[in-house]
Amino acid sequence: MLTAAEIEDGLEDAMSSQANRVIDIDNLSLTFETNDGPVHALSDIDLKIEEGDFVSFIGPSGCGKTTLLRVIADLEQPTAGSITVNGVSPEQARINRAYGYVFQAAALYPWRTIAKNVALPLEIMGLSREEQQQRIQKNMELVNLAGFENKYPWQLSGGMQQRASIARALAVEPDLLLMDEPFGALDEIVRDHLNEQLLQLWAKTNKTVVFVTHSIPEAVFLSTKIVVLCPRPGRIYDVIESDLPRDRNLDIRETPEFLKIAHRVREGLKAGHSYED
Amino acid sequence: MPALLAWFVVAMVVVGLFSTAFKPDIGILEAPQLALCLVLLAILGVRYELGFMRNWIGDLALGVVAALAASLLISAAGRHEGDAALGFWALTAATWAAFWLFVERLAIWKSRSLLTTRIVNLAIPAIFGITLLILWELIVTGAGVPKVLLPAPSEIWLRMTTSVPTLWADFQQTFLKAVLVGFALGCGAGFLIAILVDRVPFLRRGLLPIGNLVSALPIIGVAPIMVMWFGFDWPSKAAVVIIMTFFPMLVNTVSGLAASDAMQRDLMRTYASNYWQTLFKLRLPMAMPFIFNALKINSTLALIGAIVAEFFGTPIVGMGFRISTEVGRMNVDMVWAEIAVAALAGSLFYGLVALLERAVTFWHPSIRG
Ligand SMILES: Nc1ncnc2c1ncn2[C@@H]1O[C@H](COP(=O)(O)OP(=O)(O)O)[C@@H](O)[C@H]1O
Ligand SMILES: [Mg+2]
């Protein structure tokens, strides 16, 4: 149930900003209580993400990137502050199946074929067989895995497995895609290739993407907005709006505009780090 | 190693041919077929070293001649029971070494093709088992070991073929009724309670220790009580089997249900999957290797439990009943016949469960190879 105050707050938000706000985070903090005392994973996070944005979280490991993404996905509960996803609580958004989440590892089920893995969320959603079949085919093609439907995950390379896990997230047909270092474990060449594919996909479908990485070129290449986080306590150090054209290919990495943004990210990371020393 | 074995065969054959085979003074040359066979065996044994017939025909011939020699030796021993002398033991050693050599040669044929690998993989343990039986037969008849101590395999086999109706009745009573029913109920109950325990955390703290306690109960204490509760017939034995199989299944399933990792569970959460969907699509498949582990353990426990339980009161049928009464009457070959049936049934049961495991958990790293 929404209280009157919350509704008012929501209306105000809707009026003060564009109507297409996907994620709205206010003053959010999260402290883990551990045996070694509290860990301030997130502190005072303020962040707005609009529809169609490609947002990257970048920062050294342990700065709370994963935790922030998990809060958005309702896999972690904030200890203070507020957050809405599509205008509702993260829990409601999760129940509405508003997002697809791609984990750091492919997390495919080894007893299911690739097609059956992609079908997993569709079975849970209770879609009809024809609908499942149609979405499997479409998304397998989208990630260039057509022809591998009947293979088992352990028969595919790491890059193919990760693509399958992306197809699985896409099959839900969410408007919001949350990705936690999806290409972190892959080698540079495969990663470049997948980055390009991901960008094409995003341009084609106008999805909102939130993408965690610790690679500066990856963040700059993909994003319309780069959020630089720094650790202890995890907080936002800088938010960079990229003015690179939406339609880009890998060559853009040599341009001065690209290098300028990359430089600013690097400076942010450095400053955020030295803060504590 | 093969060279050493080959020359060992030759040496033993020579010793066997020229010394006394049976007391008081019978040489093996008095059985010309056997003597010829052994000479052939020696020649086939060293043919690699002498450099001829280095192919699969030679290997196969070695196996055939070794089998022939073994059977002739067995029948010779049967005619001179308990009179074996040095020559006979040398020839026994020669036959054993020849079989070993045959297996060594067979192993080389592995990985030529998928089919030969399959055949060889099946043949090697079979030959090993047969060799053991042959040695058992030769030693027991040659040395004249009293039947009460250890009957020869041929005697056990004879007893088995002449007591088929009794053995079948006992098998039905003990295996088809007590073991299978007890196994199904014990494993089924363990599985269901495990799911309950997993769902209701306070039960875990309450039920697991009690289950542990029950599994620690000695079977010789439980069996008479079950007989008092459920009567002399097979239900009381099934009850013992239930008690024995319940706990391994409970514990294994509980750990199996916890085997999915956090990321896999989070994945299901992002799909807003409900409890039952997560159970059937993630947690039970993950638990399958654990569950099959319990099934395999229980397949042997169940048989032991049912047989031992019959020692504490039973109608006049059943494998355990037969063993206990025939031991009392010194009919040891019948005891061994029952043991053979139990071993066969137990291995088949285990093998069936293992086969099912391969089909269900084909994806597990330990199986997909
Ligand atoms: N479940 C948890 N319990 C306790 N501490 C946690 C937990 N998850 C994360 N942390 C801590 O929170 C901090 C941020 O972690 P994380 O979000 O995983 O960082 P990143 O993804 O940027 O590497 C780290 O110090 C980590 O140790
Ligand atoms: Mg992380």
XYZ file of C-alpha atoms and ligand atoms in Angstrom:
674
model
C 0.000 0.000 0.000
C 1.144 3.476 -0.833
C 0.659 6.206 1.722
C -0.717 9.552 0.710
C 2.669 11.133 1.236
C 4.310 8.622 -1.049
C 1.771 9.243 -3.784
C 2.342 12.970 -3.483
C 6.075 12.393 -3.592
C 5.639 10.257 -6.666
C 3.515 12.875 -8.419
C 6.000 15.572 -7.613
C 8.785 13.449 -8.991
C 6.859 12.754 -12.135
C 6.171 16.429 -12.700
C 9.574 17.764 -11.806
C 11.388 15.402 -14.151
C 10.735 13.760 -17.455
C 7.915 11.257 -17.340
C 10.270 8.487 -18.468
C 12.280 7.945 -15.335
C 13.123 4.270 -14.943
C 15.184 4.316 -11.770
C 15.047 6.925 -9.068
C 17.387 6.560 -6.115
C 17.342 9.051 -3.238
C 19.751 9.192 -0.337
C 20.132 5.474 -0.389
C 22.472 3.715 2.026
C 23.163 0.097 2.746
C 25.173 -1.246 5.645
C 25.973 -4.944 5.984
C 26.171 -6.129 9.574
C 29.037 -8.591 9.665
C 30.936 -10.313 12.439
C 33.750 -7.818 11.947
C 31.378 -4.906 12.425
C 29.307 -2.932 9.952
C 30.385 -2.636 6.298
C 29.145 0.557 4.659
C 28.651 -0.842 1.173
C 26.602 2.133 -0.072
C 26.305 5.572 1.395
C 24.070 8.458 0.301
C 23.496 7.363 -3.260
C 21.458 9.729 -5.456
C 20.898 8.594 -9.006
C 18.275 9.041 -11.724
C 18.200 6.850 -14.796
C 15.957 7.723 -17.757
C 14.403 5.417 -20.287
C 16.826 4.474 -23.067
C 19.924 5.337 -21.035
C 22.963 3.097 -21.081
C 24.443 3.624 -17.647
C 27.733 2.124 -16.470
C 28.835 1.771 -12.858
C 32.605 1.821 -12.683
C 34.925 1.693 -9.714
C 37.538 -0.437 -7.992
C 36.346 -3.750 -6.632
C 34.606 -3.562 -3.302
C 33.144 -0.109 -3.956
C 29.565 -1.364 -4.026
C 28.785 -1.659 -7.766
C 27.276 -5.095 -7.433
C 25.442 -4.152 -4.270
C 23.854 -1.121 -5.944
C 22.731 -3.236 -8.889
C 21.346 -5.846 -6.525
C 19.394 -3.176 -4.648
C 17.794 -2.148 -7.940
C 16.958 -5.812 -8.591
C 15.493 -6.313 -5.084
C 18.164 -8.864 -4.274
C 19.441 -6.649 -1.450
C 17.479 -4.355 0.897
C 18.707 -0.779 1.503
C 19.014 0.258 5.123
C 18.107 3.892 4.464
C 16.787 6.113 1.690
C 14.362 5.327 -1.085
C 14.392 3.757 -4.499
C 11.788 3.249 -7.189
C 12.020 1.184 -10.354
C 9.455 2.048 -13.023
C 7.777 4.175 -10.366
C 7.198 1.266 -7.994
C 9.245 -0.439 -5.297
C 12.020 -2.763 -6.511
C 10.088 -5.693 -5.071
C 7.006 -4.836 -7.097
C 9.183 -4.302 -10.175
C 10.739 -7.723 -9.664
C 7.337 -9.344 -9.315
C 6.249 -7.508 -12.496
C 9.334 -8.985 -14.145
C 10.361 -5.494 -15.137
C 14.038 -6.307 -15.578
C 16.398 -8.960 -16.846
C 19.497 -9.597 -14.763
C 22.758 -10.895 -16.203
C 25.127 -12.195 -13.559
C 28.903 -12.119 -13.545
C 28.916 -15.833 -14.359
C 26.565 -17.300 -16.922
C 24.783 -19.388 -14.250
C 23.252 -21.710 -16.831
C 21.747 -24.945 -15.541
C 23.920 -27.828 -16.763
C 20.996 -30.258 -16.980
C 19.201 -28.045 -19.489
C 20.114 -27.492 -23.093
C 20.816 -23.924 -24.163
C 17.307 -23.559 -25.564
C 15.848 -24.975 -22.354
C 17.949 -22.554 -20.321
C 16.568 -19.658 -22.301
C 13.103 -21.128 -21.743
C 13.559 -21.258 -17.958
C 12.126 -17.813 -17.137
C 9.421 -18.312 -19.748
C 8.301 -21.549 -18.090
C 8.185 -19.771 -14.761
C 6.115 -16.992 -16.300
C 3.750 -19.651 -17.580
C 3.910 -18.726 -21.263
C 2.434 -21.035 -23.857
C 4.691 -23.480 -25.705
C 4.429 -21.592 -28.992
C 5.229 -18.294 -27.328
C 8.237 -19.893 -25.587
C 9.461 -21.395 -28.826
C 9.128 -18.113 -30.647
C 11.016 -16.153 -27.994
C 13.764 -18.771 -27.751
C 14.354 -18.638 -31.467
C 14.275 -14.862 -31.648
C 16.689 -14.301 -28.771
C 19.075 -17.081 -29.728
C 19.372 -15.401 -33.101
C 19.821 -12.022 -31.458
C 22.922 -13.203 -29.589
C 24.180 -15.214 -32.576
C 23.630 -18.609 -31.029
C 21.218 -20.025 -33.587
C 22.102 -23.662 -34.199
C 23.298 -24.292 -30.645
C 19.827 -24.853 -29.189
C 20.397 -28.487 -28.326
C 23.889 -28.163 -26.894
C 24.486 -28.320 -23.184
C 26.167 -25.329 -21.492
C 29.337 -27.300 -20.740
C 29.738 -27.984 -24.433
C 30.088 -24.252 -25.205
C 32.887 -21.734 -24.713
C 32.718 -19.146 -21.947
C 31.757 -16.400 -24.393
C 28.928 -18.463 -25.842
C 27.693 -19.326 -22.366
C 27.587 -15.678 -21.423
C 25.715 -14.876 -24.644
C 23.231 -17.603 -23.783
C 22.704 -16.026 -20.384
C 22.057 -12.691 -22.100
C 19.542 -14.371 -24.403
C 17.884 -15.798 -21.302
C 17.614 -12.331 -19.745
C 16.304 -10.854 -22.998
C 13.695 -13.582 -23.434
C 11.757 -12.095 -20.531
C 11.449 -9.064 -22.815
C 12.192 -6.551 -20.083
C 12.581 -2.849 -20.797
C 15.381 -2.731 -18.254
C 18.536 -4.800 -18.445
C 20.796 -5.082 -15.394
C 24.231 -6.514 -16.149
C 26.936 -7.218 -13.566
C 30.336 -7.452 -15.267
C 28.887 -9.841 -17.818
C 32.074 -9.949 -19.871
C 34.515 -9.746 -16.959
C 35.808 -13.286 -17.320
C 36.243 -13.179 -21.100
C 39.287 -12.332 -23.129
C 39.700 -8.958 -24.803
C 38.751 -9.986 -28.350
C 35.573 -11.779 -27.372
C 34.730 -8.918 -25.065
C 35.093 -6.288 -27.823
C 32.881 -8.343 -30.053
C 30.199 -8.797 -27.420
C 30.355 -5.104 -26.549
C 29.598 -4.212 -30.136
C 26.755 -6.701 -30.257
C 25.326 -5.395 -27.020
C 25.430 -1.847 -28.315
C 23.627 -2.827 -31.511
C 21.014 -4.629 -29.479
C 20.490 -1.608 -27.278
C 20.213 0.716 -30.287
C 17.706 -1.631 -31.935
C 15.432 -2.098 -28.938
C 15.661 1.154 -26.977
C 16.065 -0.714 -23.718
C 17.478 0.876 -20.602
C 20.727 -0.783 -19.587
C 22.562 -0.598 -16.278
C 25.992 -2.116 -16.710
C 28.651 -2.817 -14.090
C 32.275 -2.920 -15.193
C 35.735 -2.128 -13.997
C 37.093 -1.510 -17.470
C 37.368 2.143 -18.460
C 37.282 1.590 -22.264
C 34.282 -0.684 -21.907
C 32.402 1.873 -19.803
C 33.162 4.778 -22.147
C 32.473 2.793 -25.290
C 29.068 1.565 -24.154
C 27.580 4.287 -22.025
C 25.509 7.405 -22.338
C 26.131 7.988 -18.651
C 29.062 6.819 -16.534
C 28.753 6.633 -12.769
C 32.124 6.555 -11.020
C 31.966 4.973 -7.587
C 34.602 4.925 -4.883
C 34.997 2.691 -1.854
C 34.770 2.841 1.932
C 32.073 3.892 2.183
C 30.775 3.082 -1.284
C 29.515 6.318 -2.832
C 29.162 8.141 -6.135
C 32.215 10.226 -6.928
C 31.296 11.515 -10.374
C 28.539 11.184 -12.969
C 29.688 11.758 -16.534
C 27.164 12.355 -19.318
C 28.755 11.115 -22.496
C 28.241 13.174 -25.651
C 29.483 10.439 -27.972
C 26.952 9.652 -30.713
C 24.580 6.779 -29.905
C 25.507 5.050 -33.090
C 29.138 4.007 -32.508
C 31.581 1.310 -33.440
C 34.892 0.189 -31.949
C 36.885 2.726 -33.990
C 35.488 5.489 -31.816
C 37.978 4.431 -29.160
C 40.733 6.252 -31.028
C 38.896 9.606 -31.191
C 39.843 12.575 -28.956
C 36.272 12.809 -27.585
C 36.477 9.221 -26.401
C 39.894 9.738 -24.869
C 38.697 12.883 -23.118
C 35.885 11.026 -21.392
C 38.172 8.108 -20.584
C 40.607 10.551 -19.035
C 37.909 12.053 -16.859
C 36.841 8.598 -15.682
C 40.437 7.695 -14.881
C 40.926 10.903 -12.910
C 37.730 10.173 -11.020
C 38.886 6.697 -10.133
C 42.266 7.986 -8.992
C 40.806 10.788 -6.887
C 38.213 8.484 -5.366
C 40.942 6.099 -4.372
C 43.382 8.627 -2.899
C 40.556 10.139 -0.843
C 41.054 7.593 1.916
C 44.859 7.584 2.022
C 55.960 -57.385 -16.908
C 54.294 -59.432 -19.691
C 57.674 -60.956 -20.587
C 58.248 -61.992 -16.988
C 54.783 -63.513 -16.810
C 55.307 -65.382 -20.081
C 58.529 -67.003 -18.886
C 56.884 -67.753 -15.566
C 54.188 -69.696 -17.424
C 56.872 -71.657 -19.276
C 58.803 -72.419 -16.091
C 55.711 -73.568 -14.229
C 54.587 -75.769 -17.119
C 58.021 -77.416 -17.233
C 57.976 -78.012 -13.476
C 54.419 -79.335 -13.734
C 55.201 -81.734 -16.548
C 58.211 -83.326 -14.915
C 57.243 -83.617 -11.285
C 54.557 -85.486 -9.386
C 51.140 -83.963 -9.943
C 49.140 -86.083 -7.527
C 50.089 -88.316 -4.636
C 51.320 -90.965 -4.430
C 53.058 -90.942 -7.805
C 50.949 -89.716 -10.688
C 52.572 -87.459 -13.282
C 50.618 -85.151 -15.546
C 51.982 -86.969 -18.591
C 49.451 -89.677 -17.745
C 46.742 -87.264 -18.916
C 48.012 -86.653 -22.458
C 45.357 -84.100 -23.480
C 46.150 -81.948 -20.473
C 49.882 -82.251 -21.073
C 49.465 -81.245 -24.711
C 47.268 -78.342 -23.755
C 49.839 -77.053 -21.274
C 52.677 -77.288 -23.758
C 50.545 -75.275 -26.174
C 49.853 -72.775 -23.399
C 53.562 -72.323 -22.705
C 54.303 -71.771 -26.389
C 51.444 -69.302 -26.835
C 52.566 -67.528 -23.687
C 56.043 -66.742 -24.948
C 55.193 -66.196 -28.616
C 55.799 -62.423 -28.332
C 59.234 -63.140 -26.934
C 59.930 -65.784 -29.586
C 58.529 -63.487 -32.273
C 55.574 -65.133 -33.933
C 51.783 -64.651 -34.001
C 52.028 -61.206 -32.502
C 48.418 -60.405 -33.268
C 44.944 -60.687 -31.873
C 44.533 -64.239 -33.140
C 47.455 -65.281 -30.966
C 46.049 -63.398 -28.007
C 42.656 -64.999 -28.439
C 44.258 -68.438 -28.809
C 46.064 -67.870 -25.530
C 42.773 -67.167 -23.814
C 41.033 -70.184 -25.319
C 43.885 -72.575 -24.477
C 44.133 -71.178 -20.941
C 40.419 -71.830 -20.463
C 40.800 -75.339 -21.878
C 43.782 -76.061 -19.629
C 41.869 -74.776 -16.616
C 38.875 -77.019 -17.293
C 41.071 -80.106 -17.861
C 43.011 -79.307 -14.716
C 39.774 -78.979 -12.769
C 38.500 -82.347 -13.937
C 41.901 -83.947 -13.147
C 41.765 -82.467 -9.660
C 38.256 -83.870 -9.281
C 39.601 -87.362 -9.904
C 42.368 -86.996 -7.315
C 40.674 -84.902 -4.668
C 42.986 -83.846 -1.886
C 46.030 -85.515 -3.433
C 47.617 -82.508 -5.121
C 51.414 -82.368 -5.143
C 54.041 -79.939 -6.429
C 53.309 -80.538 -10.128
C 49.643 -79.709 -9.723
C 50.366 -76.466 -7.870
C 52.890 -75.468 -10.523
C 50.275 -75.993 -13.214
C 47.703 -74.054 -11.174
C 50.197 -71.187 -11.004
C 50.815 -71.511 -14.763
C 47.093 -71.264 -15.523
C 46.691 -68.271 -13.268
C 49.669 -66.517 -14.856
C 48.331 -67.333 -18.323
C 45.019 -65.650 -17.520
C 46.851 -62.645 -16.188
C 48.926 -62.501 -19.343
C 45.751 -62.750 -21.404
C 44.252 -59.757 -19.588
C 47.457 -57.756 -20.090
C 47.326 -58.502 -23.815
C 43.642 -57.635 -23.956
C 44.277 -54.259 -22.383
C 46.483 -53.384 -25.352
C 43.499 -53.785 -27.689
C 41.701 -51.028 -25.853
C 41.100 -47.728 -27.652
C 41.451 -49.296 -31.105
C 37.799 -48.514 -31.644
C 34.824 -47.676 -29.480
C 33.459 -51.197 -29.807
C 36.653 -53.005 -28.809
C 37.101 -50.636 -25.879
C 33.579 -51.488 -24.738
C 34.154 -55.206 -25.092
C 37.541 -55.129 -23.384
C 36.170 -53.004 -20.541
C 33.502 -55.629 -19.930
C 35.792 -58.602 -20.515
C 38.550 -57.674 -18.091
C 36.504 -57.756 -14.865
C 34.670 -60.856 -16.133
C 37.939 -62.704 -16.765
C 39.216 -61.534 -13.413
C 36.147 -62.992 -11.692
C 36.361 -66.244 -13.620
C 40.059 -66.596 -12.760
C 39.255 -66.184 -9.082
C 36.586 -68.903 -9.321
C 38.990 -71.242 -11.142
C 41.709 -70.719 -8.532
C 39.170 -71.258 -5.759
C 38.025 -74.493 -7.413
C 41.569 -75.778 -8.012
C 42.858 -74.952 -4.549
C 39.841 -76.349 -2.695
C 39.667 -79.611 -4.643
C 43.429 -79.997 -4.987
C 44.131 -79.515 -1.297
C 40.939 -81.326 -0.274
C 39.605 -78.507 1.926
C 36.660 -79.842 3.998
C 33.279 -78.721 2.581
C 32.225 -77.284 5.909
C 35.056 -74.810 5.734
C 34.780 -73.864 2.081
C 32.916 -75.730 -0.647
C 34.214 -75.534 -4.212
C 32.367 -73.224 -6.627
C 31.217 -76.248 -8.611
C 29.529 -77.663 -5.520
C 27.857 -74.350 -4.798
C 26.687 -74.195 -8.391
C 25.387 -77.734 -8.213
C 23.468 -76.884 -5.064
C 22.067 -73.755 -6.708
C 20.821 -75.617 -9.772
C 19.214 -78.354 -7.697
C 17.538 -75.963 -5.227
C 16.057 -73.444 -7.605
C 12.527 -73.565 -6.093
C 13.825 -73.015 -2.560
C 16.179 -70.254 -3.618
C 13.443 -68.571 -5.620
C 11.003 -68.712 -2.698
C 13.629 -67.262 -0.382
C 14.496 -64.571 -2.916
C 10.853 -63.625 -3.288
C 10.313 -63.454 0.441
C 13.449 -61.495 1.276
C 14.268 -59.452 -1.788
C 11.049 -58.887 -3.691
C 9.018 -58.255 -0.557
C 11.081 -57.063 2.408
C 13.929 -55.341 0.568
C 12.028 -53.653 -2.240
C 9.086 -52.540 -0.132
C 11.319 -51.388 2.705
C 13.683 -49.619 0.322
C 10.865 -47.807 -1.471
C 9.148 -46.725 1.740
C 12.362 -45.841 3.585
C 13.811 -43.810 0.719
C 10.446 -42.229 -0.063
C 9.875 -41.199 3.541
C 13.435 -39.896 3.889
C 12.968 -37.809 0.760
C 9.608 -36.328 1.765
C 10.693 -35.588 5.332
C 13.835 -33.933 3.926
C 11.691 -31.554 1.899
C 9.568 -30.846 4.959
C 12.636 -30.307 7.131
C 14.044 -27.966 4.521
C 10.807 -25.985 4.371
C 10.288 -25.697 8.135
C 13.565 -24.686 9.779
C 12.587 -25.611 13.326
C 12.006 -29.190 12.198
C 15.580 -29.310 11.023
C 16.754 -28.713 14.560
C 14.198 -31.146 15.964
C 14.028 -33.952 13.433
C 17.606 -34.299 12.256
C 18.978 -35.279 15.692
C 16.132 -37.767 16.165
C 16.800 -39.240 12.731
C 20.442 -39.478 13.671
C 19.522 -41.294 16.875
C 17.311 -43.771 15.031
C 20.019 -44.536 12.511
C 22.442 -45.235 15.343
C 20.151 -47.940 16.786
C 21.791 -51.348 16.446
C 19.925 -53.558 14.005
C 20.094 -56.581 16.331
C 18.157 -54.561 18.887
C 15.631 -53.176 16.455
C 14.872 -56.372 14.562
C 13.304 -58.369 17.456
C 11.200 -55.346 18.397
C 9.948 -55.008 14.842
C 9.080 -58.709 14.864
C 7.016 -58.134 18.002
C 5.288 -55.147 16.446
C 4.681 -56.361 12.918
C 4.713 -60.147 13.205
C 6.931 -62.881 11.824
C 6.310 -62.321 8.148
C 8.082 -59.922 5.827
C 6.483 -56.634 7.045
C 8.682 -56.675 10.143
C 11.762 -57.076 7.904
C 10.559 -54.273 5.673
C 10.238 -52.156 8.813
C 13.885 -52.834 9.691
C 14.865 -51.871 6.147
C 12.822 -48.665 6.405
C 14.648 -47.715 9.591
C 18.026 -48.416 7.989
C 17.398 -46.584 4.724
C 15.458 -43.605 6.034
C 18.291 -41.639 7.541
C 20.862 -41.794 4.711
C 18.163 -40.523 2.363
C 17.084 -37.775 4.776
C 20.585 -36.439 5.358
C 21.654 -36.638 1.727
C 18.521 -34.962 0.434
C 18.805 -32.183 3.014
C 22.367 -31.436 1.923
C 21.372 -31.840 -1.722
C 18.647 -29.241 -1.350
C 21.265 -26.838 0.003
C 23.618 -27.522 -2.896
C 22.383 -24.808 -5.244
C 24.554 -21.737 -4.983
C 23.476 -18.219 -4.148
C 23.700 -16.997 -7.731
C 21.384 -19.738 -8.994
C 18.843 -18.935 -6.298
C 19.110 -15.211 -7.012
C 18.453 -15.989 -10.653
C 15.190 -17.695 -9.738
C 14.337 -14.728 -7.537
C 14.767 -12.294 -10.405
C 12.161 -14.341 -12.277
C 9.821 -14.010 -9.287
C 9.781 -17.803 -9.165
C 7.669 -19.293 -6.373
C 8.789 -21.940 -3.869
C 7.616 -24.944 -5.871
C 9.015 -23.674 -9.157
C 12.399 -23.113 -7.535
C 12.186 -26.555 -5.932
C 11.410 -28.419 -9.131
C 13.447 -26.401 -11.608
C 16.556 -25.748 -9.557
C 16.900 -27.382 -6.168
C 15.780 -30.932 -6.915
C 17.918 -31.283 -10.056
C 20.854 -29.953 -8.032
C 20.081 -32.478 -5.287
C 19.996 -35.468 -7.642
C 23.665 -36.483 -7.239
C 23.153 -36.494 -3.456
C 19.884 -38.403 -3.700
C 21.456 -41.058 -5.901
C 24.313 -41.344 -3.472
C 21.764 -42.237 -0.803
C 19.977 -44.653 -3.133
C 23.230 -46.484 -3.808
C 24.153 -46.709 -0.137
C 20.645 -47.849 0.694
C 20.546 -50.517 -2.012
C 23.216 -52.471 -0.135
C 22.028 -51.530 3.363
C 18.525 -52.760 2.571
C 19.693 -56.240 1.616
C 21.915 -56.590 4.667
C 19.123 -55.328 6.905
C 16.502 -57.717 5.551
C 18.774 -60.771 5.755
C 20.013 -60.061 9.253
C 16.486 -59.232 10.468
C 15.357 -62.714 9.502
C 17.697 -64.166 12.110
C 15.245 -62.908 14.748
C 12.102 -64.785 13.913
C 10.568 -65.484 10.547
C 8.284 -67.958 8.810
C 10.183 -70.907 7.329
C 11.217 -69.073 4.193
C 13.671 -66.275 3.436
C 17.360 -65.873 2.680
C 18.338 -64.975 6.228
C 16.231 -67.808 7.639
C 17.823 -70.305 5.248
C 21.341 -69.167 6.069
C 20.809 -69.438 9.813
C 19.162 -72.868 9.693
C 21.457 -74.445 7.085
C 24.537 -73.319 9.009
C 23.130 -75.211 11.979
C 22.763 -78.331 9.845
C 26.276 -77.988 8.407
C 24.796 -77.617 4.908
C 27.386 -75.044 4.052
C 26.920 -75.298 0.307
C 23.327 -74.099 0.729
C 24.571 -71.175 2.783
C 26.958 -70.314 -0.004
C 24.232 -70.672 -2.565
C 22.166 -68.108 -0.656
C 25.202 -65.853 -0.374
C 25.723 -66.116 -4.115
C 22.096 -65.186 -4.786
C 22.365 -62.267 -2.350
C 25.586 -61.051 -3.950
C 24.102 -61.312 -7.418
C 20.851 -59.596 -6.459
C 22.699 -56.895 -4.512
C 25.084 -56.156 -7.379
C 22.275 -56.057 -9.916
C 20.220 -53.761 -7.723
C 23.175 -51.451 -7.190
C 24.012 -51.560 -10.870
C 20.470 -50.637 -11.809
C 20.507 -47.646 -9.468
C 23.916 -46.605 -10.823
C 22.618 -46.874 -14.383
C 19.622 -44.730 -13.525
C 21.996 -42.249 -11.916
C 23.977 -41.930 -15.119
C 20.802 -41.212 -17.034
C 19.492 -38.616 -14.576
C 22.699 -36.801 -13.609
C 24.357 -37.013 -17.023
C 25.215 -33.349 -16.665
C 27.296 -33.730 -13.500
C 31.052 -33.217 -14.020
C 31.788 -36.600 -12.422
C 29.705 -38.354 -15.071
C 29.860 -36.293 -18.242
C 33.596 -37.038 -18.199
N 26.338 -10.133 1.678
C 27.335 -9.359 2.128
N 27.652 -9.366 3.444
C 28.637 -8.568 3.913
N 29.357 -7.745 3.177
C 29.100 -7.674 1.868
C 28.078 -8.491 1.279
N 28.043 -8.234 -0.045
C 28.994 -7.306 -0.266
N 29.632 -6.971 0.879
C 30.674 -5.974 1.027
O 30.212 -4.789 0.453
C 31.232 -4.138 -0.258
C 30.804 -3.894 -1.677
O 30.736 -5.116 -2.369
P 30.347 -5.231 -3.895
O 29.083 -4.490 -4.117
O 30.353 -6.669 -4.236
O 31.543 -4.490 -4.613
P 31.938 -4.472 -6.155
O 30.862 -5.161 -6.926
O 32.066 -3.047 -6.499
O 33.244 -5.162 -6.264
C 32.470 -4.999 -0.148
O 33.276 -4.482 0.884
C 31.919 -6.341 0.235
O 32.839 -7.029 1.040
Mg 31.022 -6.932 -8.151
